[in-house]
Amino acid sequence: MKKVIGFISIITFMVILSACGSSEGESEAGDSSSGEQSGSVWESIQEKGVLTVGTEGTYAPYTFHNEEDELTGYDVEVAKEIGKRLGVEVNFEETKWDSMFAGLNNERFDMIANQVGIKPDREEKYAFSEPYTYTSAVLVTQEDNEDIQSFEDLEGVTSAQSLTSNYASIAEKHGAEIESVEGFNPAMELLANGRADATVNDRLSVLDFLNTRGDKAGVKIADRKDDASETAMMFRQGNEELVEAVNGALEEMKEDGTLKEISNEWFDEDVSVQ
């Protein structure tokens, strides 16, 4: 009887060892397979023939919906032209600004096209293309506000800002109390409704807003920063091949005048150069 029990124990032990070895082998094979499937992001994009781009869709004139509810705007057209030159389809995924970086981190997008400013703290975490827009910050207040006339007057007042934007940093540096919003339009709404005293935002977007709303805008530009900020396409780090490919497309667009043409279409000036 003891011999039988001993024999069964040996067999059981051998089965366990075999199972462990099989499990480890499958795990290693799975890891290897996953690595082969992922390859580089650029290789994957080429294989699928699709470049997935994160954007707001609510930030005129850069990315918004027209009267036919079609996604359009300067950034959208630039991204489409990049895709055309890379030989891939561009699939836009719309999301709120404050969720956009998380979407890129979670690999929901391959690239962000949404006037993302190049900042040192962002460069530590993300990769950027060459700049395709140069713009400046403006201070916007209610039309009848005479107390806020310069950035220095932001001390202690409420400024409506997207927390992760360059413009929020400018407002904070000048002592403003930040009222968090999810994009350009909500900032303008808070300002118009008197729930914020000001907003620091993109000059070109504000000019488009003023031109579109006319006398009904209810806001004005009180001050403007002289130094231009650079905006670019943004990627996860480690995607050098994709960044290089996009930079190549942008360089071609600059050389043959296509980027200038798109810029003039939306702004009546070339915002792709300083």
mmCIF file of C-alpha atoms in Angstrom:
data_model
loop_
_atom_site.group_PDB
_atom_site.id
_atom_site.type_symbol
_atom_site.label_atom_id
_atom_site.label_comp_id
_atom_site.label_asym_id
_atom_site.label_seq_id
_atom_site.Cartn_x
_atom_site.Cartn_y
_atom_site.Cartn_z
ATOM 1 C CA MET A 1 0.000 0.000 0.000
ATOM 2 C CA LYS A 2 2.806 2.400 0.897
ATOM 3 C CA LYS A 3 4.466 1.617 -2.431
ATOM 4 C CA VAL A 4 1.248 2.496 -4.262
ATOM 5 C CA ILE A 5 0.887 5.774 -2.357
ATOM 6 C CA GLY A 6 4.526 6.588 -3.020
ATOM 7 C CA PHE A 7 4.136 5.846 -6.718
ATOM 8 C CA ILE A 8 1.022 8.050 -6.923
ATOM 9 C CA SER A 9 2.898 10.862 -5.130
ATOM 10 C CA ILE A 10 5.766 10.655 -7.624
ATOM 11 C CA ILE A 11 3.361 10.729 -10.573
ATOM 12 C CA THR A 12 1.499 13.708 -9.057
ATOM 13 C CA PHE A 13 4.758 15.565 -8.481
ATOM 14 C CA MET A 14 5.842 14.956 -12.096
ATOM 15 C CA VAL A 15 2.480 16.220 -13.409
ATOM 16 C CA ILE A 16 2.837 19.424 -11.350
ATOM 17 C CA LEU A 17 6.355 19.971 -12.674
ATOM 18 C CA SER A 18 5.155 19.396 -16.224
ATOM 19 C CA ALA A 19 2.278 21.851 -15.749
ATOM 20 C CA CYS A 20 4.619 24.497 -14.341
ATOM 21 C CA GLY A 21 7.014 24.059 -17.240
ATOM 22 C CA SER A 22 4.151 24.299 -19.718
ATOM 23 C CA SER A 23 2.798 27.428 -18.041
ATOM 24 C CA GLU A 24 6.180 29.142 -18.124
ATOM 25 C CA GLY A 25 6.692 28.202 -21.735
ATOM 26 C CA GLU A 26 3.268 29.582 -22.708
ATOM 27 C CA SER A 27 3.960 32.796 -20.799
ATOM 28 C CA GLU A 28 7.243 33.359 -22.598
ATOM 29 C CA ALA A 29 5.670 32.549 -25.938
ATOM 30 C CA GLY A 30 2.819 34.920 -25.168
ATOM 31 C CA ASP A 31 5.211 37.729 -24.299
ATOM 32 C CA SER A 32 7.201 37.117 -27.459
ATOM 33 C CA SER A 33 4.041 37.025 -29.561
ATOM 34 C CA SER A 34 2.806 40.253 -27.981
ATOM 35 C CA GLY A 35 6.117 41.944 -28.728
ATOM 36 C CA GLU A 36 6.017 40.803 -32.338
ATOM 37 C CA GLN A 37 2.424 41.995 -32.716
ATOM 38 C CA SER A 38 3.128 45.402 -31.259
ATOM 39 C CA GLY A 39 6.392 46.079 -33.122
ATOM 40 C CA SER A 40 6.800 49.822 -33.559
ATOM 41 C CA VAL A 41 3.725 52.035 -33.535
ATOM 42 C CA TRP A 42 4.610 53.317 -37.008
ATOM 43 C CA GLU A 43 4.849 49.765 -38.360
ATOM 44 C CA SER A 44 1.464 48.958 -36.848
ATOM 45 C CA ILE A 45 -0.074 52.084 -38.399
ATOM 46 C CA GLN A 46 1.327 51.151 -41.805
ATOM 47 C CA GLU A 47 -0.033 47.623 -41.509
ATOM 48 C CA LYS A 48 -3.519 48.813 -40.532
ATOM 49 C CA GLY A 49 -3.395 51.775 -42.885
ATOM 50 C CA VAL A 50 -4.929 53.971 -40.167
ATOM 51 C CA LEU A 51 -3.490 56.797 -38.037
ATOM 52 C CA THR A 52 -5.698 57.424 -34.986
ATOM 53 C CA VAL A 53 -5.705 61.051 -33.896
ATOM 54 C CA GLY A 54 -7.094 62.491 -30.673
ATOM 55 C CA THR A 55 -8.790 65.898 -30.878
ATOM 56 C CA GLU A 56 -11.481 67.931 -29.102
ATOM 57 C CA GLY A 57 -13.878 68.773 -31.906
ATOM 58 C CA THR A 58 -15.074 71.805 -29.918
ATOM 59 C CA TYR A 59 -12.144 74.201 -30.316
ATOM 60 C CA ALA A 60 -12.760 76.532 -33.259
ATOM 61 C CA PRO A 61 -11.085 77.330 -35.579
ATOM 62 C CA TYR A 62 -8.697 74.453 -34.929
ATOM 63 C CA THR A 63 -10.975 71.461 -34.417
ATOM 64 C CA PHE A 64 -14.774 71.776 -34.424
ATOM 65 C CA HIS A 65 -17.989 70.736 -36.185
ATOM 66 C CA ASN A 66 -19.377 72.870 -39.000
ATOM 67 C CA GLU A 67 -23.045 73.456 -39.812
ATOM 68 C CA GLU A 68 -23.186 70.057 -41.518
ATOM 69 C CA ASP A 69 -21.810 68.520 -38.288
ATOM 70 C CA GLU A 70 -18.576 67.575 -40.063
ATOM 71 C CA LEU A 71 -15.343 67.669 -38.101
ATOM 72 C CA THR A 72 -13.148 70.398 -39.551
ATOM 73 C CA GLY A 73 -10.664 73.114 -38.629
ATOM 74 C CA TYR A 74 -7.022 74.024 -39.088
ATOM 75 C CA ASP A 75 -5.589 71.163 -37.002
ATOM 76 C CA VAL A 76 -7.975 68.684 -38.593
ATOM 77 C CA GLU A 77 -6.932 69.709 -42.107
ATOM 78 C CA VAL A 78 -3.235 69.603 -41.218
ATOM 79 C CA ALA A 79 -3.641 66.108 -39.737
ATOM 80 C CA LYS A 80 -5.562 64.921 -42.803
ATOM 81 C CA GLU A 81 -2.819 66.214 -45.107
ATOM 82 C CA ILE A 82 -0.183 64.451 -42.998
ATOM 83 C CA GLY A 83 -2.135 61.208 -43.330
ATOM 84 C CA LYS A 84 -2.437 61.694 -47.081
ATOM 85 C CA ARG A 85 1.309 62.103 -47.442
ATOM 86 C CA LEU A 86 1.995 59.101 -45.227
ATOM 87 C CA GLY A 87 -0.409 56.986 -47.269
ATOM 88 C CA VAL A 88 -2.751 56.189 -44.367
ATOM 89 C CA GLU A 89 -6.320 57.010 -43.419
ATOM 90 C CA VAL A 90 -6.784 59.408 -40.493
ATOM 91 C CA ASN A 91 -9.328 58.348 -37.890
ATOM 92 C CA PHE A 92 -10.251 61.111 -35.437
ATOM 93 C CA GLU A 93 -11.243 60.224 -31.878
ATOM 94 C CA GLU A 94 -12.955 63.145 -30.161
ATOM 95 C CA THR A 95 -12.554 63.697 -26.441
ATOM 96 C CA LYS A 96 -12.470 66.511 -23.894
ATOM 97 C CA TRP A 97 -9.175 68.328 -23.467
ATOM 98 C CA ASP A 98 -8.596 67.167 -19.902
ATOM 99 C CA SER A 99 -9.050 63.518 -20.982
ATOM 100 C CA MET A 100 -6.862 63.786 -24.059
ATOM 101 C CA PHE A 101 -3.486 63.096 -22.474
ATOM 102 C CA ALA A 102 -4.907 60.032 -20.671
ATOM 103 C CA GLY A 103 -6.246 58.791 -24.015
ATOM 104 C CA LEU A 104 -2.783 59.055 -25.535
ATOM 105 C CA ASN A 105 -1.212 57.339 -22.524
ATOM 106 C CA ASN A 106 -3.719 54.480 -22.784
ATOM 107 C CA GLU A 107 -2.935 54.054 -26.507
ATOM 108 C CA ARG A 108 -6.405 55.144 -27.579
ATOM 109 C CA PHE A 109 -4.674 57.517 -30.012
ATOM 110 C CA ASP A 110 -1.399 57.418 -31.902
ATOM 111 C CA MET A 111 -1.128 61.210 -32.025
ATOM 112 C CA ILE A 112 -2.864 64.332 -30.716
ATOM 113 C CA ALA A 113 -3.754 67.206 -33.056
ATOM 114 C CA ASN A 114 -5.233 69.889 -30.834
ATOM 115 C CA GLN A 115 -2.919 72.891 -30.545
ATOM 116 C CA VAL A 116 -0.815 71.270 -27.843
ATOM 117 C CA GLY A 117 1.837 73.723 -26.710
ATOM 118 C CA ILE A 118 5.419 72.553 -26.346
ATOM 119 C CA LYS A 119 6.427 72.922 -22.678
ATOM 120 C CA PRO A 120 9.482 71.573 -20.827
ATOM 121 C CA ASP A 121 7.399 69.509 -18.392
ATOM 122 C CA ARG A 122 5.496 67.933 -21.286
ATOM 123 C CA GLU A 123 8.719 67.180 -23.158
ATOM 124 C CA GLU A 124 9.802 65.066 -20.176
ATOM 125 C CA LYS A 125 6.799 62.774 -20.717
ATOM 126 C CA TYR A 126 5.898 63.063 -24.399
ATOM 127 C CA ALA A 127 7.395 63.444 -27.869
ATOM 128 C CA PHE A 128 6.537 66.328 -30.205
ATOM 129 C CA SER A 129 6.677 66.979 -33.906
ATOM 130 C CA GLU A 130 8.187 70.120 -35.341
ATOM 131 C CA PRO A 131 5.886 73.110 -34.612
ATOM 132 C CA TYR A 132 3.139 73.776 -37.158
ATOM 133 C CA THR A 133 1.572 76.792 -35.413
ATOM 134 C CA TYR A 134 2.983 79.888 -33.745
ATOM 135 C CA THR A 135 0.485 81.909 -31.742
ATOM 136 C CA SER A 136 0.336 84.057 -28.624
ATOM 137 C CA ALA A 137 -1.677 84.334 -25.430
ATOM 138 C CA VAL A 138 -4.310 87.023 -24.953
ATOM 139 C CA LEU A 139 -6.172 88.165 -21.870
ATOM 140 C CA VAL A 140 -9.947 88.238 -22.365
ATOM 141 C CA THR A 141 -12.459 90.015 -20.119
ATOM 142 C CA GLN A 142 -16.084 91.055 -20.241
ATOM 143 C CA GLU A 143 -16.686 93.882 -22.671
ATOM 144 C CA ASP A 144 -17.538 96.425 -19.949
ATOM 145 C CA ASN A 145 -14.746 95.421 -17.534
ATOM 146 C CA GLU A 146 -12.377 98.361 -16.952
ATOM 147 C CA ASP A 147 -10.609 96.908 -13.901
ATOM 148 C CA ILE A 148 -8.628 94.258 -15.785
ATOM 149 C CA GLN A 149 -6.511 95.896 -18.474
ATOM 150 C CA SER A 150 -3.286 93.875 -18.332
ATOM 151 C CA PHE A 151 -1.960 90.507 -17.216
ATOM 152 C CA GLU A 152 -0.754 92.158 -14.016
ATOM 153 C CA ASP A 153 -4.390 92.835 -13.096
ATOM 154 C CA LEU A 154 -5.105 89.103 -12.843
ATOM 155 C CA GLU A 155 -3.871 89.067 -9.239
ATOM 156 C CA GLY A 156 -6.712 87.700 -7.093
ATOM 157 C CA VAL A 157 -9.348 87.513 -9.838
ATOM 158 C CA THR A 158 -11.048 84.397 -11.206
ATOM 159 C CA SER A 159 -9.788 83.127 -14.555
ATOM 160 C CA ALA A 160 -11.530 80.303 -16.455
ATOM 161 C CA GLN A 161 -8.882 77.850 -17.687
ATOM 162 C CA SER A 162 -8.296 74.271 -18.796
ATOM 163 C CA LEU A 163 -6.002 73.062 -16.030
ATOM 164 C CA THR A 164 -3.452 71.332 -18.264
ATOM 165 C CA SER A 165 -3.133 74.117 -20.837
ATOM 166 C CA ASN A 166 -0.240 76.541 -21.260
ATOM 167 C CA TYR A 167 -2.661 79.396 -20.678
ATOM 168 C CA ALA A 168 -3.592 78.174 -17.197
ATOM 169 C CA SER A 169 0.098 78.400 -16.261
ATOM 170 C CA ILE A 170 0.231 82.007 -17.492
ATOM 171 C CA ALA A 171 -2.861 82.934 -15.495
ATOM 172 C CA GLU A 172 -1.451 81.267 -12.375
ATOM 173 C CA LYS A 173 1.886 83.052 -12.722
ATOM 174 C CA HIS A 174 0.015 86.346 -12.663
ATOM 175 C CA GLY A 175 -1.839 85.433 -9.470
ATOM 176 C CA ALA A 176 -5.240 84.458 -10.862
ATOM 177 C CA GLU A 177 -7.563 82.083 -9.034
ATOM 178 C CA ILE A 178 -8.261 79.300 -11.523
ATOM 179 C CA GLU A 179 -11.789 78.183 -12.324
ATOM 180 C CA SER A 180 -11.408 74.823 -14.054
ATOM 181 C CA VAL A 181 -13.175 74.316 -17.392
ATOM 182 C CA GLU A 182 -12.959 71.690 -20.129
ATOM 183 C CA GLY A 183 -11.965 73.733 -23.140
ATOM 184 C CA PHE A 184 -12.262 77.070 -24.904
ATOM 185 C CA ASN A 185 -16.050 77.350 -25.259
ATOM 186 C CA PRO A 186 -16.825 76.631 -21.572
ATOM 187 C CA ALA A 187 -14.260 79.315 -20.634
ATOM 188 C CA MET A 188 -16.057 81.860 -22.809
ATOM 189 C CA GLU A 189 -19.431 80.821 -21.392
ATOM 190 C CA LEU A 190 -18.275 81.322 -17.795
ATOM 191 C CA LEU A 191 -16.862 84.707 -18.741
ATOM 192 C CA ALA A 192 -20.039 85.780 -20.528
ATOM 193 C CA ASN A 193 -22.198 84.624 -17.607
ATOM 194 C CA GLY A 194 -20.108 86.553 -15.094
ATOM 195 C CA ARG A 195 -18.935 83.403 -13.310
ATOM 196 C CA ALA A 196 -15.323 84.257 -14.198
ATOM 197 C CA ASP A 197 -13.571 87.596 -14.453
ATOM 198 C CA ALA A 198 -11.189 86.655 -17.247
ATOM 199 C CA THR A 199 -9.590 83.928 -19.313
ATOM 200 C CA VAL A 200 -6.130 83.652 -20.814
ATOM 201 C CA ASN A 201 -6.412 81.933 -24.156
ATOM 202 C CA ASP A 202 -5.198 81.517 -27.714
ATOM 203 C CA ARG A 203 -5.233 84.742 -29.763
ATOM 204 C CA LEU A 204 -6.402 83.105 -32.976
ATOM 205 C CA SER A 205 -9.264 81.278 -31.265
ATOM 206 C CA VAL A 206 -10.389 84.466 -29.561
ATOM 207 C CA LEU A 207 -10.258 86.433 -32.823
ATOM 208 C CA ASP A 208 -12.340 83.730 -34.498
ATOM 209 C CA PHE A 209 -14.818 83.860 -31.599
ATOM 210 C CA LEU A 210 -15.106 87.650 -31.852
ATOM 211 C CA ASN A 211 -15.533 87.534 -35.628
ATOM 212 C CA THR A 212 -18.173 84.818 -35.398
ATOM 213 C CA ARG A 213 -20.215 86.363 -32.568
ATOM 214 C CA GLY A 214 -19.808 89.996 -33.620
ATOM 215 C CA ASP A 215 -21.679 92.416 -31.323
ATOM 216 C CA LYS A 216 -23.079 89.478 -29.337
ATOM 217 C CA ALA A 217 -19.657 88.308 -28.166
ATOM 218 C CA GLY A 218 -19.796 90.333 -24.957
ATOM 219 C CA VAL A 219 -16.048 90.006 -24.417
ATOM 220 C CA LYS A 220 -12.903 91.833 -25.479
ATOM 221 C CA ILE A 221 -9.151 91.354 -25.646
ATOM 222 C CA ALA A 222 -7.621 93.368 -22.826
ATOM 223 C CA ASP A 223 -3.951 92.461 -23.296
ATOM 224 C CA ARG A 224 -1.638 90.296 -25.390
ATOM 225 C CA LYS A 225 1.687 88.537 -24.817
ATOM 226 C CA ASP A 226 4.381 89.429 -27.340
ATOM 227 C CA ASP A 227 6.259 86.126 -27.264
ATOM 228 C CA ALA A 228 4.873 83.402 -29.509
ATOM 229 C CA SER A 229 4.152 79.908 -28.261
ATOM 230 C CA GLU A 230 4.862 76.830 -30.381
ATOM 231 C CA THR A 231 2.279 74.120 -30.890
ATOM 232 C CA ALA A 232 2.905 70.674 -32.365
ATOM 233 C CA MET A 233 1.559 67.173 -32.800
ATOM 234 C CA MET A 234 2.087 65.140 -29.629
ATOM 235 C CA PHE A 235 2.998 61.449 -29.232
ATOM 236 C CA ARG A 236 3.947 58.941 -26.575
ATOM 237 C CA GLN A 237 7.676 58.732 -26.015
ATOM 238 C CA GLY A 238 9.529 55.922 -27.752
ATOM 239 C CA ASN A 239 7.732 56.403 -31.078
ATOM 240 C CA GLU A 240 10.658 57.973 -32.911
ATOM 241 C CA GLU A 241 9.786 56.389 -36.261
ATOM 242 C CA LEU A 242 6.253 57.840 -36.197
ATOM 243 C CA VAL A 243 7.507 61.278 -35.121
ATOM 244 C CA GLU A 244 10.111 61.200 -37.889
ATOM 245 C CA ALA A 245 7.474 60.241 -40.472
ATOM 246 C CA VAL A 246 5.140 63.065 -39.373
ATOM 247 C CA ASN A 247 8.030 65.556 -39.374
ATOM 248 C CA GLY A 248 8.869 64.494 -42.906
ATOM 249 C CA ALA A 249 5.295 65.157 -44.008
ATOM 250 C CA LEU A 250 5.247 68.550 -42.280
ATOM 251 C CA GLU A 251 8.544 69.507 -43.906
ATOM 252 C CA GLU A 252 7.151 68.645 -47.337
ATOM 253 C CA MET A 253 4.023 70.700 -46.585
ATOM 254 C CA LYS A 254 6.151 73.705 -45.647
ATOM 255 C CA GLU A 255 8.409 73.393 -48.679
ATOM 256 C CA ASP A 256 5.619 73.111 -51.257
ATOM 257 C CA GLY A 257 3.446 75.778 -49.602
ATOM 258 C CA THR A 258 0.585 73.479 -48.563
ATOM 259 C CA LEU A 259 0.861 74.332 -44.857
ATOM 260 C CA LYS A 260 0.825 78.046 -45.649
ATOM 261 C CA GLU A 261 -2.216 77.511 -47.886
ATOM 262 C CA ILE A 262 -4.138 75.719 -45.114
ATOM 263 C CA SER A 263 -3.151 78.456 -42.670
ATOM 264 C CA ASN A 264 -4.301 81.250 -44.965
ATOM 265 C CA GLU A 265 -7.592 79.449 -45.498
ATOM 266 C CA TRP A 266 -8.367 79.583 -41.790
ATOM 267 C CA PHE A 267 -6.618 82.737 -40.564
ATOM 268 C CA ASP A 268 -5.837 84.930 -43.586
ATOM 269 C CA GLU A 269 -2.210 84.798 -42.443
ATOM 270 C CA ASP A 270 0.566 82.245 -42.204
ATOM 271 C CA VAL A 271 0.580 81.016 -38.602
ATOM 272 C CA SER A 272 2.974 78.179 -39.437
ATOM 273 C CA VAL A 273 5.988 80.509 -39.215
ATOM 274 C CA GLN A 274 7.170 82.917 -36.529
#
